[in-house]
CSV table of C-alpha atoms and ligand atoms in Angstrom, one decimal:
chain,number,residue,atom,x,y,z
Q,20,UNK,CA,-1.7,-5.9,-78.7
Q,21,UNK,CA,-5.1,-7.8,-78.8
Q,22,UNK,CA,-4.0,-11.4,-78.4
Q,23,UNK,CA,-7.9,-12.5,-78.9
Q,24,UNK,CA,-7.8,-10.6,-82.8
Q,25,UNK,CA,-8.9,-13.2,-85.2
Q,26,UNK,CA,-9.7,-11.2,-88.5
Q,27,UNK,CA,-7.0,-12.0,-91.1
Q,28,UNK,CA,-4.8,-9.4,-91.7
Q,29,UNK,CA,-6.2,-7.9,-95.3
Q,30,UNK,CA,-9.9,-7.8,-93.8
Q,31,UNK,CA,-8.5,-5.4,-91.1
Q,32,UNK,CA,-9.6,-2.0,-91.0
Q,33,UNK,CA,-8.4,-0.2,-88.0
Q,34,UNK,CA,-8.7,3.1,-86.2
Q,35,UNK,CA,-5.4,3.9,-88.2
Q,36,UNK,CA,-6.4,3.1,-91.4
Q,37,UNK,CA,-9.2,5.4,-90.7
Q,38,UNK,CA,-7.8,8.5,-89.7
Q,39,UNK,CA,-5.3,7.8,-92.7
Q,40,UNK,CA,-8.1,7.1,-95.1
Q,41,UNK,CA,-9.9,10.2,-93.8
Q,42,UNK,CA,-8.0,12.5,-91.9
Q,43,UNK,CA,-10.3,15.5,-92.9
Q,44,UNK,CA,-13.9,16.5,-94.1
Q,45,UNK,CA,-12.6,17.2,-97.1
Q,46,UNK,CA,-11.4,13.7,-97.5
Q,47,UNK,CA,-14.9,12.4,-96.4
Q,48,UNK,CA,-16.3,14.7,-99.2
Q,49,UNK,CA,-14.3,13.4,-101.8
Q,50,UNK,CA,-14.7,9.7,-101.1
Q,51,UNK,CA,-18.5,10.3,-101.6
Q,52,UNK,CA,-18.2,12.1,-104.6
Q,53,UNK,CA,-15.8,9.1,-105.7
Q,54,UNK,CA,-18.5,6.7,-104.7
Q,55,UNK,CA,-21.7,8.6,-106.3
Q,56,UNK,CA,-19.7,10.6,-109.4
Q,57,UNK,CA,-16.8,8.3,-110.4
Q,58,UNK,CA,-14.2,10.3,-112.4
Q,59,UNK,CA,-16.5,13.4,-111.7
Q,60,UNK,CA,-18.8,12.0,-114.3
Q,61,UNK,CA,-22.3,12.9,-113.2
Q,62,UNK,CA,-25.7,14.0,-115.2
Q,63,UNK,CA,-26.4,17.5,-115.9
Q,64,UNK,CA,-29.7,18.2,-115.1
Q,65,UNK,CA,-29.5,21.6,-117.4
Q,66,UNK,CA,-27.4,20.0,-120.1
Q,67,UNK,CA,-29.8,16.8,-119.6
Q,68,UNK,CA,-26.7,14.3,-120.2
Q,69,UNK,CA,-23.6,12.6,-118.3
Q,70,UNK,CA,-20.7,15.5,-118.1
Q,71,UNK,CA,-17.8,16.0,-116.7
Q,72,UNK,CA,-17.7,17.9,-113.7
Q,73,UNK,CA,-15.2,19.8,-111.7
Q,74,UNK,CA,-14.7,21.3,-107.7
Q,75,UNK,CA,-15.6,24.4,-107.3
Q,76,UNK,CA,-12.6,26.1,-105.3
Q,77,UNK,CA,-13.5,26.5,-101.5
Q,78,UNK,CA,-16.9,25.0,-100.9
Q,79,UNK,CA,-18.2,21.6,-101.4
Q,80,UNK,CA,-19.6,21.3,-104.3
Q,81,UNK,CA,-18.9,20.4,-108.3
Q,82,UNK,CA,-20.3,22.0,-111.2
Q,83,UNK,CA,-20.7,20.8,-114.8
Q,84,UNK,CA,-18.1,21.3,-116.9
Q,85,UNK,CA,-20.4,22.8,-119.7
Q,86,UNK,CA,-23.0,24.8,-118.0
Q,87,UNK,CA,-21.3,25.2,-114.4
Q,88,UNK,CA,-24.8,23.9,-112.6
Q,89,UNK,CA,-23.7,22.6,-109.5
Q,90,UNK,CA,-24.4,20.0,-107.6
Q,91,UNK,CA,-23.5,18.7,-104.1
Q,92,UNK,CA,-22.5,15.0,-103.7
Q,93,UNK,CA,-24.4,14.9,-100.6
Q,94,UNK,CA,-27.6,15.8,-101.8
Q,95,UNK,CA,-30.3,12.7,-101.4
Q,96,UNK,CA,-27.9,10.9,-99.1
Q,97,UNK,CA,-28.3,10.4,-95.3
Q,98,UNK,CA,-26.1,13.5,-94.5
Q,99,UNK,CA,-28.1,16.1,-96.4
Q,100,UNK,CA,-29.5,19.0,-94.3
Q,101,UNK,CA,-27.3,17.7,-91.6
Q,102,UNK,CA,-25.1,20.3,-89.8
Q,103,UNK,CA,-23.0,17.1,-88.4
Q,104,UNK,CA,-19.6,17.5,-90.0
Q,105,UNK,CA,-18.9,14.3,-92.7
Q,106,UNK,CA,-16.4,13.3,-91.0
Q,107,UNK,CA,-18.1,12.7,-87.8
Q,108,UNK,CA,-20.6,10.9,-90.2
Q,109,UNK,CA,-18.2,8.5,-91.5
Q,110,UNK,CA,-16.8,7.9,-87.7
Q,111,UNK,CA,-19.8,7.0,-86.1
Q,112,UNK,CA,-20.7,4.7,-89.5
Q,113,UNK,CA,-17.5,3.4,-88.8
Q,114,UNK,CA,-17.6,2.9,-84.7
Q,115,UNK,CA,-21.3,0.8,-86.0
Q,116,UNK,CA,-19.8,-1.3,-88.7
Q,117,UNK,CA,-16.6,-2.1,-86.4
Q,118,UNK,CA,-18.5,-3.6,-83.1
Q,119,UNK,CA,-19.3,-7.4,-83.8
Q,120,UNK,CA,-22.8,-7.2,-81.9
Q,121,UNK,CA,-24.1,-3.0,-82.3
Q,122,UNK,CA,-23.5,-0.1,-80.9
Q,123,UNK,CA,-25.8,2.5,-79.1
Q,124,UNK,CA,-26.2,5.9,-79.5
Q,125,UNK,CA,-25.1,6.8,-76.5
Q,126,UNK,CA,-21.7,5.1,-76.9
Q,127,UNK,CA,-21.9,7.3,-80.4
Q,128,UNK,CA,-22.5,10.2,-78.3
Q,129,UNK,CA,-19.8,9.7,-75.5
Q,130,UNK,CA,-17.2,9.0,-78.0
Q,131,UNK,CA,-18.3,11.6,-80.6
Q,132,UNK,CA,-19.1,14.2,-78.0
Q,133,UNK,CA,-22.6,15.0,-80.6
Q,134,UNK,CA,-25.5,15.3,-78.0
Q,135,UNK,CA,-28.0,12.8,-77.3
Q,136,UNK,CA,-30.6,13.9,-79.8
Q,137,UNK,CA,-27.6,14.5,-82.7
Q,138,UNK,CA,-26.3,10.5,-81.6
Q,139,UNK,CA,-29.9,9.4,-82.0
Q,140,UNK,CA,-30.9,10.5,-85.0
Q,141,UNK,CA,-27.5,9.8,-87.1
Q,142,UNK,CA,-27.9,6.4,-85.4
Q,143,UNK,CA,-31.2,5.9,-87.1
Q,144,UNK,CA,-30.2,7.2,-90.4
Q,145,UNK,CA,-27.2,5.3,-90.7
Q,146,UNK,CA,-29.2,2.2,-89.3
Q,147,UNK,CA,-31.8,2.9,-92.4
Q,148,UNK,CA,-28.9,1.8,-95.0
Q,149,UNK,CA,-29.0,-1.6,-93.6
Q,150,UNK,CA,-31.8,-3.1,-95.0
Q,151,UNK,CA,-32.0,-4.8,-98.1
Q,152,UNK,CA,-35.5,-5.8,-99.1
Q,153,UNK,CA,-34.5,-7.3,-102.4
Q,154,UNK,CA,-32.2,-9.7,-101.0
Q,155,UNK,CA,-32.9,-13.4,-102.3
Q,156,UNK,CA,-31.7,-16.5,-100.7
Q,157,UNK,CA,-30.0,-18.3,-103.2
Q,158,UNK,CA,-29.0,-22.0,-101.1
Q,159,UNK,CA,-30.1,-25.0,-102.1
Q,160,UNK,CA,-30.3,-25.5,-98.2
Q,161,UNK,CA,-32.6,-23.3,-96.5
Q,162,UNK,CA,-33.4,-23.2,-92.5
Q,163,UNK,CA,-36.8,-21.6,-91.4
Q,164,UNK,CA,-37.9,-20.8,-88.2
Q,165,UNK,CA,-40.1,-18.3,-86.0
Q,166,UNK,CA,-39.3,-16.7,-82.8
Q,167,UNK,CA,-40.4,-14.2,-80.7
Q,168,UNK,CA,-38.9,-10.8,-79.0
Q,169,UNK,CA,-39.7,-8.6,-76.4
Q,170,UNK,CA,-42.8,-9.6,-73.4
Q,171,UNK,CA,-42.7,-12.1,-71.4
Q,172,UNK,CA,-42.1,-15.1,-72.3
Q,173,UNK,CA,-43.8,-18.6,-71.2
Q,174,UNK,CA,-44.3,-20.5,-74.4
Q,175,UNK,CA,-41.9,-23.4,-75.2
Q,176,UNK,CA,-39.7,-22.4,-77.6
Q,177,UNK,CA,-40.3,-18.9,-77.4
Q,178,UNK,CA,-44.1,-19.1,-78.3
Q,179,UNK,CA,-46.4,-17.2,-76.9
Q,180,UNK,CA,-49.0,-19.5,-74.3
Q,181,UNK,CA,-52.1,-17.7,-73.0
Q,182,UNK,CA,-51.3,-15.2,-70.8
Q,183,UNK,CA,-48.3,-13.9,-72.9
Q,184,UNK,CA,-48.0,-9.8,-73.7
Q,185,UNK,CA,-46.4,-7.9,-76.3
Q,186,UNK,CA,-44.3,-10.5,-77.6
Q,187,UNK,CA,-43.2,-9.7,-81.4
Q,188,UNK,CA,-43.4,-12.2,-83.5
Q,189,UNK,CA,-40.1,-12.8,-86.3
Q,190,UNK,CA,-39.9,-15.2,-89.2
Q,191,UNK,CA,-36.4,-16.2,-90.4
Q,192,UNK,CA,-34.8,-17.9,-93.2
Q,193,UNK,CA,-31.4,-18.5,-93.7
Q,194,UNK,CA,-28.9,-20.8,-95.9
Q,195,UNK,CA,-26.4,-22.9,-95.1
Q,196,UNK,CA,-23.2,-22.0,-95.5
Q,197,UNK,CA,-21.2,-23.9,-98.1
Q,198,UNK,CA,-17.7,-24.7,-99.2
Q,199,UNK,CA,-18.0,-21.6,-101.6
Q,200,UNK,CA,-19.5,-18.6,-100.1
Q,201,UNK,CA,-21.5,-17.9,-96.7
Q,202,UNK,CA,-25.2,-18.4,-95.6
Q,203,UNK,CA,-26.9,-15.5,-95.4
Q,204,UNK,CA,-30.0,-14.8,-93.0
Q,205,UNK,CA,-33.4,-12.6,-93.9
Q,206,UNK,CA,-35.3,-12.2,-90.3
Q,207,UNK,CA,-38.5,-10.1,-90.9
Q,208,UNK,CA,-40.9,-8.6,-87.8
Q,209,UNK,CA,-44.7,-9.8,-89.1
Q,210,UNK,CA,-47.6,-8.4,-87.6
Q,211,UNK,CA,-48.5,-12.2,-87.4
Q,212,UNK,CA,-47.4,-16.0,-87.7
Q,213,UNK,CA,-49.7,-17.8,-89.8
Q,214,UNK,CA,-49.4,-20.2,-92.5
Q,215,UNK,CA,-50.4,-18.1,-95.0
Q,216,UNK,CA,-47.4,-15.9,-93.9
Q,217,UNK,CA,-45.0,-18.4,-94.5
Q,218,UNK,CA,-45.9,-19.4,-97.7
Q,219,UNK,CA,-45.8,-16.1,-98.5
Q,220,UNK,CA,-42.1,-15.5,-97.5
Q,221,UNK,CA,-41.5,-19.0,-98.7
Q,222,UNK,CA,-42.5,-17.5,-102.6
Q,223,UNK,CA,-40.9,-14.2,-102.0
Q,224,UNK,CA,-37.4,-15.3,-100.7
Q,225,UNK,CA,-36.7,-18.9,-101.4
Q,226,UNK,CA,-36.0,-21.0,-104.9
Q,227,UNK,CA,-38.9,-23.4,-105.5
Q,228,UNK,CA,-35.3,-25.4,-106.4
Q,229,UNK,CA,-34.6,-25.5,-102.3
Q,230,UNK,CA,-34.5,-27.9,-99.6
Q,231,UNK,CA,-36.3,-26.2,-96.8
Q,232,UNK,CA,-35.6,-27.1,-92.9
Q,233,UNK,CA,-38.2,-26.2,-90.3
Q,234,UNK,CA,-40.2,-28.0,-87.1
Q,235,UNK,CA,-43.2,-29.2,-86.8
Q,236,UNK,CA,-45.0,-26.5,-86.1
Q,237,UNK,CA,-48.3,-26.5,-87.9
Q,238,UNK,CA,-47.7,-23.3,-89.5
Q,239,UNK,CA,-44.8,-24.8,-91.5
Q,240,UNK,CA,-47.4,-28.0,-92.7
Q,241,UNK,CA,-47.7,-26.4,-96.8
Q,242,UNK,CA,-44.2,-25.4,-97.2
Q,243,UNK,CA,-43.3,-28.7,-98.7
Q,244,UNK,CA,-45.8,-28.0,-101.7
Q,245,UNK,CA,-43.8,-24.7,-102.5
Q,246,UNK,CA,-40.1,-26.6,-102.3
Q,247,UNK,CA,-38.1,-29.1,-103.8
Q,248,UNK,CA,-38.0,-30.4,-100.6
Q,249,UNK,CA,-39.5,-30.0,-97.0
Q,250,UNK,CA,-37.8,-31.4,-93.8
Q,251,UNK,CA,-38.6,-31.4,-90.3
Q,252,UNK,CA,-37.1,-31.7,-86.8
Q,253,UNK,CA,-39.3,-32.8,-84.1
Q,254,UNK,CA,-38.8,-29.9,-81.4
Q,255,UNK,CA,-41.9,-31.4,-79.1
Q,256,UNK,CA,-40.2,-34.6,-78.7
Q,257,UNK,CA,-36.8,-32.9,-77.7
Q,258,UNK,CA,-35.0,-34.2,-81.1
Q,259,UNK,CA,-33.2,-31.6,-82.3
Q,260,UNK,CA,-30.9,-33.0,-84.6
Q,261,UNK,CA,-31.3,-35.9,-87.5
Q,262,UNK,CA,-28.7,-36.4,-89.9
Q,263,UNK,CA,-28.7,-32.7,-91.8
Q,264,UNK,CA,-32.3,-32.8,-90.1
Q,265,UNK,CA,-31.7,-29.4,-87.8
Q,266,UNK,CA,-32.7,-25.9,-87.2
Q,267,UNK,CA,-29.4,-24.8,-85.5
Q,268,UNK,CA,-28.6,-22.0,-88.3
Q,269,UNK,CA,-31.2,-20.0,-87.4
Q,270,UNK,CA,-31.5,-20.8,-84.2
Q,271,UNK,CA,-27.9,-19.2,-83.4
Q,272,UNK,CA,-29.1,-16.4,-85.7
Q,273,UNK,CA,-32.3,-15.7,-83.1
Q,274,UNK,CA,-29.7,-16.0,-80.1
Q,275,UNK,CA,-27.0,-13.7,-81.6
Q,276,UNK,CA,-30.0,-10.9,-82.0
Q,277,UNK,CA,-30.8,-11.7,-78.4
Q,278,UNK,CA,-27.7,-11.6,-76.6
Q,279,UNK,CA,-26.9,-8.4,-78.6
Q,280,UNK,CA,-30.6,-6.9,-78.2
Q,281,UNK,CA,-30.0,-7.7,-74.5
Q,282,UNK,CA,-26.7,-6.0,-74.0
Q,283,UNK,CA,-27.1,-3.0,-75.9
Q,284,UNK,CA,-30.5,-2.2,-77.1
Q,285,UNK,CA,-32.1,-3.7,-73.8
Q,286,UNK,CA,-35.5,-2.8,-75.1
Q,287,UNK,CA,-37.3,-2.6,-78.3
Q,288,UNK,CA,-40.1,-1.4,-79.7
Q,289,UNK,CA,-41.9,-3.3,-82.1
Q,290,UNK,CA,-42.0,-0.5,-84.5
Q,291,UNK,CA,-37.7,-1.1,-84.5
Q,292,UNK,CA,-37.9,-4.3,-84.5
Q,293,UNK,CA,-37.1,-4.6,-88.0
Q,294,UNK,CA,-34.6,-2.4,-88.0
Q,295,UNK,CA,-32.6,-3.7,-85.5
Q,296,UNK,CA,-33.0,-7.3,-87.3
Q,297,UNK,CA,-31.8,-5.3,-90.4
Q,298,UNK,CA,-28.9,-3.9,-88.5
Q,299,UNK,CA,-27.4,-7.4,-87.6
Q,300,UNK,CA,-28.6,-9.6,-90.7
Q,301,UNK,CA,-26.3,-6.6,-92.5
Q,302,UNK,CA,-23.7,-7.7,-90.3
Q,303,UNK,CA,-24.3,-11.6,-90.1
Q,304,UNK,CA,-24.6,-11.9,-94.0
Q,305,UNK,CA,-21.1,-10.0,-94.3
Q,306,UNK,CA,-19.4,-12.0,-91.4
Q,307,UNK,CA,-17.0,-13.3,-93.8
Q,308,UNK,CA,-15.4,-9.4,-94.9
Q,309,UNK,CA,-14.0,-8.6,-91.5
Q,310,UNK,CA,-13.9,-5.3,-90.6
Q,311,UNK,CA,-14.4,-4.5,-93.9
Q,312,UNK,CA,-18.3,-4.1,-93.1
Q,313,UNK,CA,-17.6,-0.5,-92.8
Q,314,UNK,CA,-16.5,-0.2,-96.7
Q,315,UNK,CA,-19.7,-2.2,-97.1
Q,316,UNK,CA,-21.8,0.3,-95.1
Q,317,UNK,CA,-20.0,3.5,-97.0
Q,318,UNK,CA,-21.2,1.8,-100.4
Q,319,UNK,CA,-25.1,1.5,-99.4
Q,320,UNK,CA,-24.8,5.5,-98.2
Q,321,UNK,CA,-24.5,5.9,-102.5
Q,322,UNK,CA,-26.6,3.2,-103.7
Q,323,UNK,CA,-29.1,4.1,-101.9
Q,324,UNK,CA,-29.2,8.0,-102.6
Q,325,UNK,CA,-32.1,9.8,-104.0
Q,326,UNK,CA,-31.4,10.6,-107.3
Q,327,UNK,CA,-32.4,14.2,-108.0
Q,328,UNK,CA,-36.1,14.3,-109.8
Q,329,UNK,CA,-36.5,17.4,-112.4
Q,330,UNK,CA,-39.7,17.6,-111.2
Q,331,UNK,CA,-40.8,16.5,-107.9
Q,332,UNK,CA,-37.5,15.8,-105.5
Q,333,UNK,CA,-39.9,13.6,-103.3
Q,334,UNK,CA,-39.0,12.9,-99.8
Q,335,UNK,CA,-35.7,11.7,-98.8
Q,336,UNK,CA,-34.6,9.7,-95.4
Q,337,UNK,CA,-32.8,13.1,-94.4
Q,338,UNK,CA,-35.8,15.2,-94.7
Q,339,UNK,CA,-37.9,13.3,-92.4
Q,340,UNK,CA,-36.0,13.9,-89.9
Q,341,UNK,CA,-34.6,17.7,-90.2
Q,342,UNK,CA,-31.4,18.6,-88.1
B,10,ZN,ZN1,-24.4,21.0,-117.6
């Protein structure tokens, strides 16, 4: 049927296998509870311990075994408060993890039939589960590199000259790929691009055991004191390759977030910025799982739950924005 499909077979995850894997709300409801109460196991917050818990007949949620508190599976996740049906949840997370370069809310709402405003905001929640601060580069081969989005744009190599408005500015490391496992990318919007600023991402996020790749921007000059290794391209003298010498990682990395900011975002904000980078780093640093990215995506919906507080319940993603 599609001649161009080039995701092996066991990383497929089609429409099909959807509407088998969750032909109903009800199914959608117990995959969650799967993935936040294995086995039904959960803690009691009247008992005070793990217990066994069981569905209460008719309405979705279980109750402890013990004491019969109940407690809903949805409660601290993204779909709390939301009077979206779960499965409608789980398709538009679906429709985002399945497109290679993003998806807008208004192809959520056209093929959903949610309104506008509905397609908007489960856009941005389900967007919210793609960030993952604590991410650490691991390679022994590290490419860094600046860029800018948005504004005009006059400076070589995407810096801003004089003159230049509202251009965003983004820092980005990312490994090499290897024999053994994919290189994974962390792009971050900074208020500014200084040297201070990258050796403060170069401590947060990279080994001190690293090789480290950049140009010759100034900015870049102290890395080398932080690394097992610093090397540099010359950009200003058109070189852009020498021996492993190179940029290109990243550099595809920036163009992939352009050509898809471009063709489906067309604009963004600074304030989104970063969550748009989150939204394809997600997608980049799973590039290897097919269309598996949606199981991926379904997993961060639990991990990243509030757990319930006996005192203060604090404020979750869902209650920010109220449906
Ligand atoms: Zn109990």
């Amino acid at each position: 049927m599609n001649r161009r499909q080039t995701i092996p077979k066991h990383l497929r995850y089609t429409i099909e296998d959807f509407n088998r894997q969750f032909p109903t709300d009800d199914a959608c409801f117990e995959h969650l509870r799967e993935e936040r109460f294995p086995d039904g196991i959960a803690h009691c917050q009247t008992c005070e311990q793990e217990r066994q818990h069981h569905r209460v007949k008719g309405r979705p949620v279980y109750a402890c075994d013990e004491c019969l508190t109940q407690i809903s599976p949805m409660a601290g996740t993204i779909f709390e408060h939301s009077s979206t049906s779960l499965r409608l949840w789980y398709y538009a997370m679906y429709l985002m993890a399945s497109t290679r370069c993003g998806i807008s809310a208004k192809q959520i709402q056209r093929e959903t039939g949610v309104t506008y405003k509905t397609a908007w905001r489960m856009f941005r929640q389900i967007r919210s589960l793609l960030s993952e601060p604590d991410m650490q580069l691991e390679g022994s081969a590290v490419e860094m590199d600046e860029t800018y989005y948005g504004g005009t744009r006059k400076g070589k190599h995407g810096r801003p000259l004089r003159g230049d408005t509202k251009k965003s500015p983004v820092i980005g490391m990312v490994e090499r790929s290897t024999k053994k496992r994919i290189g994974r990318v962390k792009a971050l919007a900074t208020p500014d691009v200084t040297a201070e600023r990258v050796l403060g991402l170069v401590h947060e996020h990279i080994l001190p055991k690293s090789t480290v790749f950049t140009d010759e921007y100034r900015i870049y000059d102290r890395v080398g004191g932080r690394v097992k290794e610093h090397k540099r391209i010359n950009h200003t003298a058109k070189v852009y390759v020498v021996g492993d010498v190179h940029t290109n990682t990243i550099e595809g990395f920036w163009s992939l977030v352009k050509r898809g900011i471009g063709g489906v975002y067309h604009q963004v904000s600074q304030k989104y910025l970063q969550s748009y980078l989150d939204e394809y780093s997600f997608r980049y640093n799973r590039r290897d799982q097919g269309n598996l990215i949606f199981t991926s995506l379904l997993k961060r919906v639990a991990e990243l739950a509030v757990p319930p507080a006996s005192e203060d319940r604090g404020m979750t993603p869902s209650q920010e924005v109220p449906f």
